[in-house]
XYZ file of C-alpha atoms in Angstrom:
571
model
C -125.388 30.898 78.232
C -125.441 26.964 77.041
C -128.321 25.401 78.964
C -127.897 22.218 77.090
C -124.785 20.053 76.148
C -125.902 19.762 72.546
C -126.507 22.950 71.894
C -122.991 24.169 70.978
C -123.176 25.187 67.372
C -120.024 25.730 65.903
C -120.831 27.458 62.649
C -123.446 29.950 64.243
C -120.649 30.879 66.859
C -118.445 31.534 63.708
C -121.427 33.348 61.673
C -121.819 35.284 64.917
C -118.229 36.701 65.101
C -118.287 37.402 61.481
C -121.503 39.683 62.119
C -119.815 41.122 64.982
C -116.464 41.801 63.583
C -117.506 43.417 60.293
C -118.949 46.734 62.226
C -116.845 46.628 65.165
C -116.821 50.423 65.589
C -120.894 49.952 65.795
C -120.489 47.003 68.106
C -118.154 49.201 70.076
C -120.341 52.147 70.799
C -123.186 49.720 71.654
C -120.863 48.229 74.440
C -119.970 50.981 76.096
C -123.277 52.193 76.333
C -124.668 49.482 77.519
C -121.699 49.075 80.387
C -122.389 52.991 81.473
C -126.535 52.765 81.570
C -125.900 49.898 83.322
C -123.389 51.707 86.100
C -125.124 55.326 85.583
C -125.718 55.102 89.424
C -122.060 54.222 90.362
C -120.561 56.722 92.509
C -117.621 56.840 90.505
C -118.759 57.715 87.279
C -121.290 60.226 88.946
C -118.745 62.202 90.474
C -116.584 62.305 87.348
C -120.394 64.488 86.195
C -121.223 61.772 83.449
C -124.511 62.434 84.425
C -126.048 59.009 83.029
C -124.608 59.981 79.157
C -123.460 57.142 77.508
C -121.642 58.524 74.216
C -117.666 57.765 73.658
C -116.858 61.631 73.642
C -118.804 62.508 76.932
C -117.174 59.545 78.679
C -113.518 60.357 77.376
C -114.234 64.069 78.357
C -115.383 63.351 82.125
C -113.391 59.741 82.553
C -109.892 60.290 82.977
C -107.288 57.069 82.095
C -106.463 55.150 85.247
C -104.328 52.644 86.603
C -104.784 50.293 89.818
C -103.245 52.720 91.965
C -106.276 55.302 91.266
C -108.957 53.208 91.852
C -107.570 50.847 94.992
C -109.365 53.435 97.518
C -112.696 52.539 96.155
C -111.801 48.790 95.759
C -110.758 48.699 99.487
C -113.884 50.548 100.340
C -115.812 47.194 98.611
C -113.537 45.304 100.085
C -114.486 45.864 103.596
C -117.916 45.664 102.878
C -119.387 48.941 101.913
C -122.932 47.809 100.039
C -123.664 50.551 97.986
C -123.046 51.524 94.479
C -119.386 52.917 94.394
C -117.899 51.359 90.955
C -120.846 49.585 89.466
C -124.739 49.956 89.393
C -125.121 46.429 91.344
C -122.925 45.546 93.971
C -119.384 43.406 92.917
C -119.752 39.529 94.207
C -116.749 38.797 94.278
C -112.603 39.873 93.898
C -110.407 38.583 91.520
C -106.753 38.344 92.542
C -103.890 38.890 89.745
C -101.154 36.476 90.325
C -98.957 39.544 92.138
C -95.627 38.339 89.584
C -95.399 41.849 88.169
C -95.406 43.968 91.140
C -94.327 41.721 93.927
C -97.929 41.638 95.362
C -101.243 40.608 94.312
C -103.950 43.336 92.780
C -107.696 43.296 93.846
C -110.109 43.521 90.855
C -113.489 43.655 91.327
C -115.286 40.503 89.492
C -118.876 39.610 88.593
C -121.238 37.460 86.565
C -121.200 39.827 83.469
C -117.359 38.850 83.322
C -118.084 35.248 83.539
C -119.862 35.781 80.757
C -117.429 37.316 78.499
C -115.301 34.324 79.500
C -117.498 32.071 78.012
C -118.069 33.900 75.030
C -114.041 33.959 74.934
C -113.990 29.826 75.147
C -116.898 29.808 72.407
C -115.270 31.722 69.776
C -111.903 30.212 70.096
C -113.153 27.065 70.392
C -115.478 26.891 67.611
C -112.360 27.937 65.054
C -110.200 25.418 67.138
C -112.830 22.951 66.349
C -112.831 23.565 62.715
C -109.069 23.217 62.235
C -108.525 20.474 64.744
C -111.998 18.557 65.602
C -112.382 16.506 68.523
C -114.804 13.941 69.474
C -116.965 13.609 72.703
C -113.437 12.758 74.649
C -111.865 14.409 77.946
C -109.249 16.861 78.389
C -106.145 16.765 80.386
C -106.474 19.746 82.203
C -103.687 20.951 84.295
C -106.210 23.440 86.461
C -105.590 24.354 90.162
C -108.246 26.233 91.660
C -106.369 28.738 94.586
C -108.230 28.968 98.243
C -111.103 31.049 98.090
C -111.119 33.320 101.258
C -113.902 35.944 102.730
C -112.912 39.397 102.478
C -113.435 41.798 105.599
C -116.807 42.724 104.245
C -117.584 39.068 103.146
C -116.587 38.938 99.572
C -115.413 36.050 98.110
C -111.959 36.555 96.956
C -109.640 34.346 94.630
C -107.883 34.199 91.323
C -109.602 34.731 88.437
C -109.525 31.346 87.026
C -110.636 30.240 90.489
C -113.789 32.682 89.861
C -113.904 31.123 86.664
C -113.810 27.197 87.834
C -115.863 28.054 91.000
C -119.080 29.022 88.465
C -122.116 26.688 88.473
C -122.256 27.036 84.329
C -118.163 26.356 84.009
C -118.918 22.288 83.889
C -121.873 22.455 81.977
C -120.068 24.843 79.453
C -116.788 22.731 79.332
C -119.242 19.488 78.454
C -120.613 21.488 75.517
C -116.884 22.499 74.182
C -116.079 18.595 74.666
C -113.309 19.005 76.740
C -114.564 18.150 80.516
C -111.657 17.030 82.675
C -110.878 13.746 83.435
C -110.146 14.933 87.278
C -112.639 14.967 89.891
C -113.532 18.374 91.121
C -111.583 17.239 95.003
C -108.417 17.162 92.586
C -108.883 20.718 90.468
C -109.876 22.094 94.356
C -107.455 20.350 96.361
C -105.682 22.701 98.979
C -102.143 21.101 98.058
C -100.886 21.745 94.277
C -98.441 19.095 94.315
C -101.076 16.342 95.565
C -103.358 17.759 93.057
C -100.821 17.592 90.212
C -99.898 14.017 91.197
C -103.374 12.887 90.810
C -104.488 14.862 87.142
C -101.284 12.758 85.970
C -103.022 9.396 87.672
C -106.448 10.706 86.140
C -104.826 11.207 82.691
C -103.428 8.218 82.705
C -106.166 5.914 83.544
C -108.318 7.567 81.016
C -105.318 7.963 78.485
C -107.370 6.595 75.535
C -110.326 9.165 76.169
C -108.049 12.210 76.171
C -108.454 14.316 73.085
C -105.856 17.060 74.568
C -103.434 18.526 76.968
C -104.190 21.796 78.302
C -103.633 24.174 81.305
C -104.123 27.915 81.591
C -100.348 28.795 80.797
C -97.571 26.723 79.019
C -95.535 26.792 82.318
C -97.808 24.273 84.227
C -97.723 21.824 81.388
C -93.991 21.575 81.135
C -94.137 21.298 84.971
C -96.456 18.814 84.897
C -94.090 16.839 82.354
C -91.002 17.422 84.227
C -92.731 16.164 87.654
C -94.137 13.140 85.468
C -89.988 12.494 84.639
C -89.816 12.112 88.720
C -92.943 10.174 89.481
C -93.653 7.940 86.781
C -92.749 4.829 88.644
C -94.390 5.360 91.642
C -97.939 6.246 89.151
C -97.300 2.869 87.403
C -97.194 1.089 90.742
C -100.599 3.143 92.284
C -102.212 1.581 88.567
C -100.662 -1.759 88.933
C -101.731 -2.228 92.475
C -105.060 0.141 92.090
C -103.484 1.405 95.950
C -103.421 5.396 95.860
C -99.665 6.314 97.017
C -99.293 7.574 100.498
C -97.677 10.834 99.544
C -101.331 11.770 98.596
C -102.779 12.483 102.183
C -105.929 14.922 101.494
C -108.835 12.859 102.689
C -111.332 14.153 100.118
C -108.960 13.608 97.200
C -108.196 9.670 98.300
C -111.656 9.483 98.498
C -112.637 10.785 95.105
C -109.209 8.779 93.260
C -110.450 5.442 94.980
C -113.531 5.611 92.953
C -111.718 5.735 89.228
C -108.305 3.586 90.538
C -108.607 -0.193 89.935
C -105.903 -2.721 89.891
C -104.843 -2.583 86.109
C -101.367 -4.120 85.514
C -101.865 -4.471 82.007
C -102.135 -0.443 81.683
C -99.041 -0.056 84.276
C -97.147 -2.555 82.236
C -98.091 -0.510 78.875
C -97.071 2.972 80.588
C -93.856 1.781 81.744
C -92.736 0.144 78.509
C -93.701 3.133 76.507
C -91.782 5.221 79.207
C -88.646 3.028 78.959
C -88.848 3.444 75.137
C -88.455 6.732 74.949
C -85.361 9.136 73.983
C -84.746 11.516 76.817
C -88.359 11.806 77.310
C -89.261 13.036 73.561
C -92.590 12.930 72.417
C -93.842 11.580 75.782
C -97.381 13.352 75.292
C -98.541 11.479 72.317
C -96.826 8.180 73.644
C -99.041 8.130 77.008
C -101.913 9.944 75.186
C -102.616 8.374 71.615
C -105.585 10.160 70.510
C -104.617 13.879 71.814
C -104.768 16.232 69.066
C -103.206 19.073 70.439
C -101.617 20.637 73.384
C -103.744 23.839 74.128
C -102.647 27.049 76.660
C -101.363 30.194 76.740
C -97.998 30.461 75.037
C -97.165 33.681 74.237
C -95.315 36.616 75.848
C -93.700 35.481 79.208
C -94.505 31.861 78.105
C -92.306 31.569 74.994
C -89.482 30.494 76.862
C -91.372 26.927 78.020
C -92.100 26.315 73.984
C -88.426 24.434 73.430
C -89.551 22.024 76.306
C -93.201 21.815 75.249
C -92.102 21.071 71.795
C -89.919 18.387 73.042
C -92.656 16.682 74.967
C -95.071 17.413 72.378
C -93.060 15.564 69.498
C -95.588 16.121 66.047
C -98.466 17.131 68.551
C -99.330 20.929 67.565
C -99.272 23.469 70.046
C -101.990 25.915 70.280
C -102.049 29.023 72.280
C -105.016 30.167 74.324
C -106.605 33.493 74.106
C -105.585 37.020 75.188
C -106.848 38.038 78.427
C -106.048 39.455 82.162
C -106.874 39.296 85.376
C -109.181 42.571 84.556
C -110.768 41.212 81.742
C -110.566 39.548 78.208
C -109.738 41.039 75.258
C -109.303 39.027 72.109
C -109.659 35.451 70.935
C -106.847 33.199 68.505
C -109.465 32.534 65.668
C -106.114 31.576 63.320
C -105.102 28.513 65.839
C -102.980 26.565 63.004
C -100.376 29.352 63.154
C -97.207 28.521 65.526
C -97.700 30.445 68.993
C -94.531 33.006 67.872
C -96.505 33.830 65.280
C -100.368 33.899 67.152
C -102.475 36.883 66.746
C -105.493 37.602 68.760
C -108.543 39.035 67.084
C -110.492 41.937 69.399
C -113.991 40.721 70.098
C -115.604 44.310 70.160
C -118.659 43.152 72.515
C -117.262 41.768 75.729
C -115.560 45.353 76.665
C -114.523 48.475 75.300
C -111.049 49.215 74.071
C -108.847 52.190 73.676
C -105.256 51.941 72.259
C -102.504 54.334 73.155
C -100.051 54.786 70.596
C -96.626 54.250 71.662
C -94.943 55.531 68.327
C -95.605 59.018 68.992
C -94.215 59.416 72.923
C -95.847 62.959 73.244
C -99.425 61.991 72.541
C -101.026 59.839 74.968
C -104.161 60.220 73.574
C -106.039 56.863 72.929
C -107.539 56.089 69.886
C -110.663 54.002 68.938
C -110.223 49.978 68.315
C -111.053 50.521 64.739
C -108.517 53.613 64.442
C -105.182 51.371 65.115
C -102.834 51.444 62.096
C -101.088 47.930 61.261
C -97.674 47.673 62.224
C -97.822 50.012 64.984
C -97.361 49.398 68.861
C -100.053 50.391 71.383
C -100.327 50.204 75.219
C -104.521 48.498 75.771
C -106.992 50.638 77.721
C -110.042 48.167 78.947
C -113.342 49.557 80.177
C -115.752 46.281 81.452
C -118.518 45.516 82.794
C -117.082 45.172 86.287
C -116.064 48.785 87.138
C -113.163 49.281 85.387
C -112.939 52.496 82.979
C -110.481 53.538 81.163
C -108.330 51.381 82.844
C -104.336 51.173 81.747
C -103.719 47.451 81.085
C -100.047 47.945 81.121
C -99.612 45.235 78.021
C -98.324 46.524 74.966
C -99.548 44.921 71.627
C -98.692 45.367 68.044
C -101.115 45.345 65.573
C -100.727 42.376 62.619
C -103.632 42.817 60.725
C -107.690 43.210 60.879
C -110.172 40.410 60.591
C -113.152 42.588 59.205
C -112.686 45.310 60.844
C -111.527 44.139 64.557
C -107.476 44.381 64.852
C -105.544 41.279 65.305
C -103.090 41.927 67.753
C -99.911 40.350 68.840
C -98.777 40.864 72.374
C -95.207 42.449 72.683
C -94.661 43.307 76.678
C -95.234 44.481 79.730
C -94.997 48.278 79.208
C -92.989 48.390 82.432
C -89.220 48.712 81.336
C -87.853 45.457 82.354
C -83.900 46.608 82.622
C -82.723 50.202 82.703
C -79.663 51.480 84.204
C -78.469 54.365 81.978
C -79.833 55.077 78.689
C -80.768 51.309 78.187
C -83.722 50.007 77.624
C -84.040 45.954 77.438
C -87.319 44.444 77.472
C -89.028 41.292 78.615
C -88.573 40.299 75.024
C -84.831 41.389 74.551
C -83.825 39.526 78.140
C -85.757 36.284 76.353
C -83.984 36.471 73.232
C -80.140 37.056 74.882
C -80.858 33.659 77.364
C -82.153 31.768 74.132
C -78.681 32.661 72.420
C -76.437 31.890 75.585
C -78.926 28.537 75.834
C -77.327 27.168 72.593
C -73.792 27.541 73.895
C -75.310 25.317 76.869
C -77.041 23.211 74.464
C -73.670 22.077 73.281
C -72.916 20.127 76.393
C -76.441 18.620 76.256
C -77.565 21.097 78.831
C -80.534 23.392 79.199
C -82.153 26.133 81.045
C -84.657 25.278 83.084
C -85.729 28.659 83.963
C -84.009 32.411 84.601
C -84.790 35.584 85.945
C -82.912 39.193 86.161
C -82.033 41.706 88.189
C -80.619 45.704 87.949
C -77.804 45.532 90.452
C -77.022 49.147 91.456
C -75.356 48.715 94.781
C -72.165 50.005 93.501
C -70.955 52.198 90.638
C -71.756 51.067 88.110
C -74.303 49.294 87.921
C -74.938 46.257 85.922
C -77.592 43.296 84.970
C -77.518 40.145 86.818
C -79.196 36.925 84.926
C -80.169 34.243 87.232
C -80.305 30.845 85.707
C -81.249 27.729 86.684
C -79.568 24.553 84.485
C -80.279 20.725 83.927
C -76.911 19.680 85.154
C -73.306 20.616 85.727
C -71.491 22.519 83.259
C -67.950 23.251 82.998
C -66.230 26.824 83.912
C -65.243 27.337 80.449
C -68.908 27.407 79.550
C -70.349 28.818 81.650
C -68.141 32.196 80.998
C -68.699 31.791 77.282
C -72.349 31.998 78.202
C -71.911 35.141 80.561
C -70.219 36.687 77.323
C -72.946 35.899 74.983
C -75.959 36.956 77.436
C -73.881 40.342 77.715
C -73.184 40.504 73.652
C -76.838 39.311 72.653
C -78.297 42.135 74.578
C -78.025 44.360 71.143
C -80.118 47.818 72.264
C -77.751 50.649 71.576
C -78.006 52.356 75.066
C -76.746 49.156 76.337
C -74.076 48.692 73.759
C -72.932 52.253 74.007
C -73.255 52.197 78.155
C -71.144 48.934 78.416
C -68.137 50.093 75.929
C -67.688 53.518 78.227
C -68.335 51.593 81.529
C -71.386 53.485 82.461
C -72.672 49.999 82.809
C -71.165 47.535 84.195
C -70.352 43.769 83.283
C -72.795 41.469 83.138
C -73.010 38.510 85.947
C -74.488 35.474 85.440
C -75.480 34.094 88.621
C -76.084 30.177 88.311
C -78.644 28.825 91.181
C -79.394 25.078 92.646
C -81.796 23.034 91.433
C -84.810 23.701 92.802
C -84.444 27.422 93.406
C -87.625 28.321 90.982
C -89.183 25.431 92.613
C -88.799 27.784 95.951
C -90.192 30.919 94.418
C -93.196 29.072 93.021
C -93.989 28.229 96.537
C -93.657 31.773 97.617
C -96.346 32.578 95.505
C -98.500 29.983 96.369
C -98.155 30.932 100.090
C -99.118 34.550 99.046
C -102.555 32.726 97.765
C -101.509 32.507 93.711
C -102.877 29.926 92.140
C -100.166 27.834 89.827
C -102.932 27.982 87.102
C -102.003 31.803 86.853
C -98.337 31.778 87.752
C -95.702 33.497 85.723
C -92.192 33.386 86.872
C -91.252 37.134 87.348
C -88.590 37.993 84.816
C -87.180 40.956 86.484
C -86.601 41.315 90.368
C -86.959 44.693 91.502
C -87.339 45.845 94.726
C -90.603 44.592 95.664
C -89.590 41.488 95.352
C -87.472 41.759 98.224
C -88.329 37.647 99.607
C -87.784 36.290 95.769
C -84.136 38.377 95.330
C -83.426 37.027 99.108
C -84.467 33.332 97.789
C -82.523 33.799 94.658
C -79.412 34.983 96.791
C -79.286 32.362 99.273
C -79.189 29.810 96.617
C -76.280 31.097 94.212
C -74.019 28.192 93.888
C -71.453 29.968 90.929
C -71.087 33.355 89.299
C -69.655 34.786 86.156
C -68.819 37.924 85.342
C -68.768 38.980 81.229
C -65.362 39.996 79.953
C -67.576 40.518 76.250
C -66.533 44.434 76.170
C -62.983 44.078 77.555
């Protein structure tokens, strides 16, 4: 842990990483030994008959592979306040809430100080590699981060999103200073109770400190795109605030108003400059470097379900590089981006062998679910990740599918592929989130000819009548003609190239794909729905497939459909 700001030593962090990854197998065994020693008294491990053994062979023989469902009863006892050693040796201090966008409801995941330590190790490692390629000086970060409300469980544990648990840790701010990335917004904005007011003030703080902003970041690319879409709507109001030194009446939270009054002073010159820059842009292209002339890059998670936002992000970024952040989940961190010069679409993540114990279930051999060790994975193969972390998850199936792209010394470099739960399937068809993304991208090119774009999208399998069919929901940036939307619908249908899908369509075992266009602001309502459930915007991911567990989301979508089209591609 960093005690003084000046102690961060980039080369030392890189050297340590090189040493750890040279003998990743040994480091993994050592990491497992420490986790099992620290938690030997946990009821869960005792019941499985581990009896204090810490070697990988005994661990795998005694401890089964699990999903969240198998651990739920143990976690609920902790939530209800049972103080005994249930999953860990020491009592758990907090709970993290997953975003809830995959399964329709958030999951509780145990959190402790060791997980905060692993978070900082990931941050330090990726910053060291990033700063070597894209050096930043001591400036500020325009960081669109939002803390969800923390609440107390029945048993008195603090519960909030994983990002909230990080931001609220006493050491977080000191670490961000050491990484030369202190947020330009005051805490009252980050921890504000109203997301929209916090977002407005993040933008305002960024403009006030525009010369000092060295990077623009958020947890996910979606939050950055959303912030600058909002900027397009409110920029004149922001200019008025800066000109007059008075915060708009739209911000009503007293603590935010007080904090902002300390940094907002009348500055007509700055207001005029921003106004001139905005008026000089063509369709907001290159907005970010125009507003923040000293920004070196844009940073956030840009892979997986965030890839669809890259086109819009590049539009706002102009020539500024996009750097994708590290690979982790609510259950724990896995790997760091140590090749930051690669574009997000080609990004790989090097596993840190000392932050958890990792196993990999090969997907090529369907009958073989026996996981292999970190150093036994093969380049080019796909695996499902199994994690054992210091906070009570043992042999936990994350549900993420990754592809091994190579090795950094002896630790694998992974590419995130998809969530393992199949996305769209009716008959013998198997279409993943990536397949859906490619289909939407192909059809969006047709839309682009009319100078329009897909703002956001999701999908649904409708089996309410025979034969079942795929439904794609689109929110688009303006009015498109009937002909263009009919063509988009056919293009979506033809772009699913899975053999099971195309053969089923040809014999009408799967019905014509349906495109449903929804009103502007529909995906905003879905975001509001998840915020109401306690999700934080920092962790929000648009659900790409709306299944039976998302009944309210499906209702919101259905209530906002303005047009629908059926494909004639296979007629």
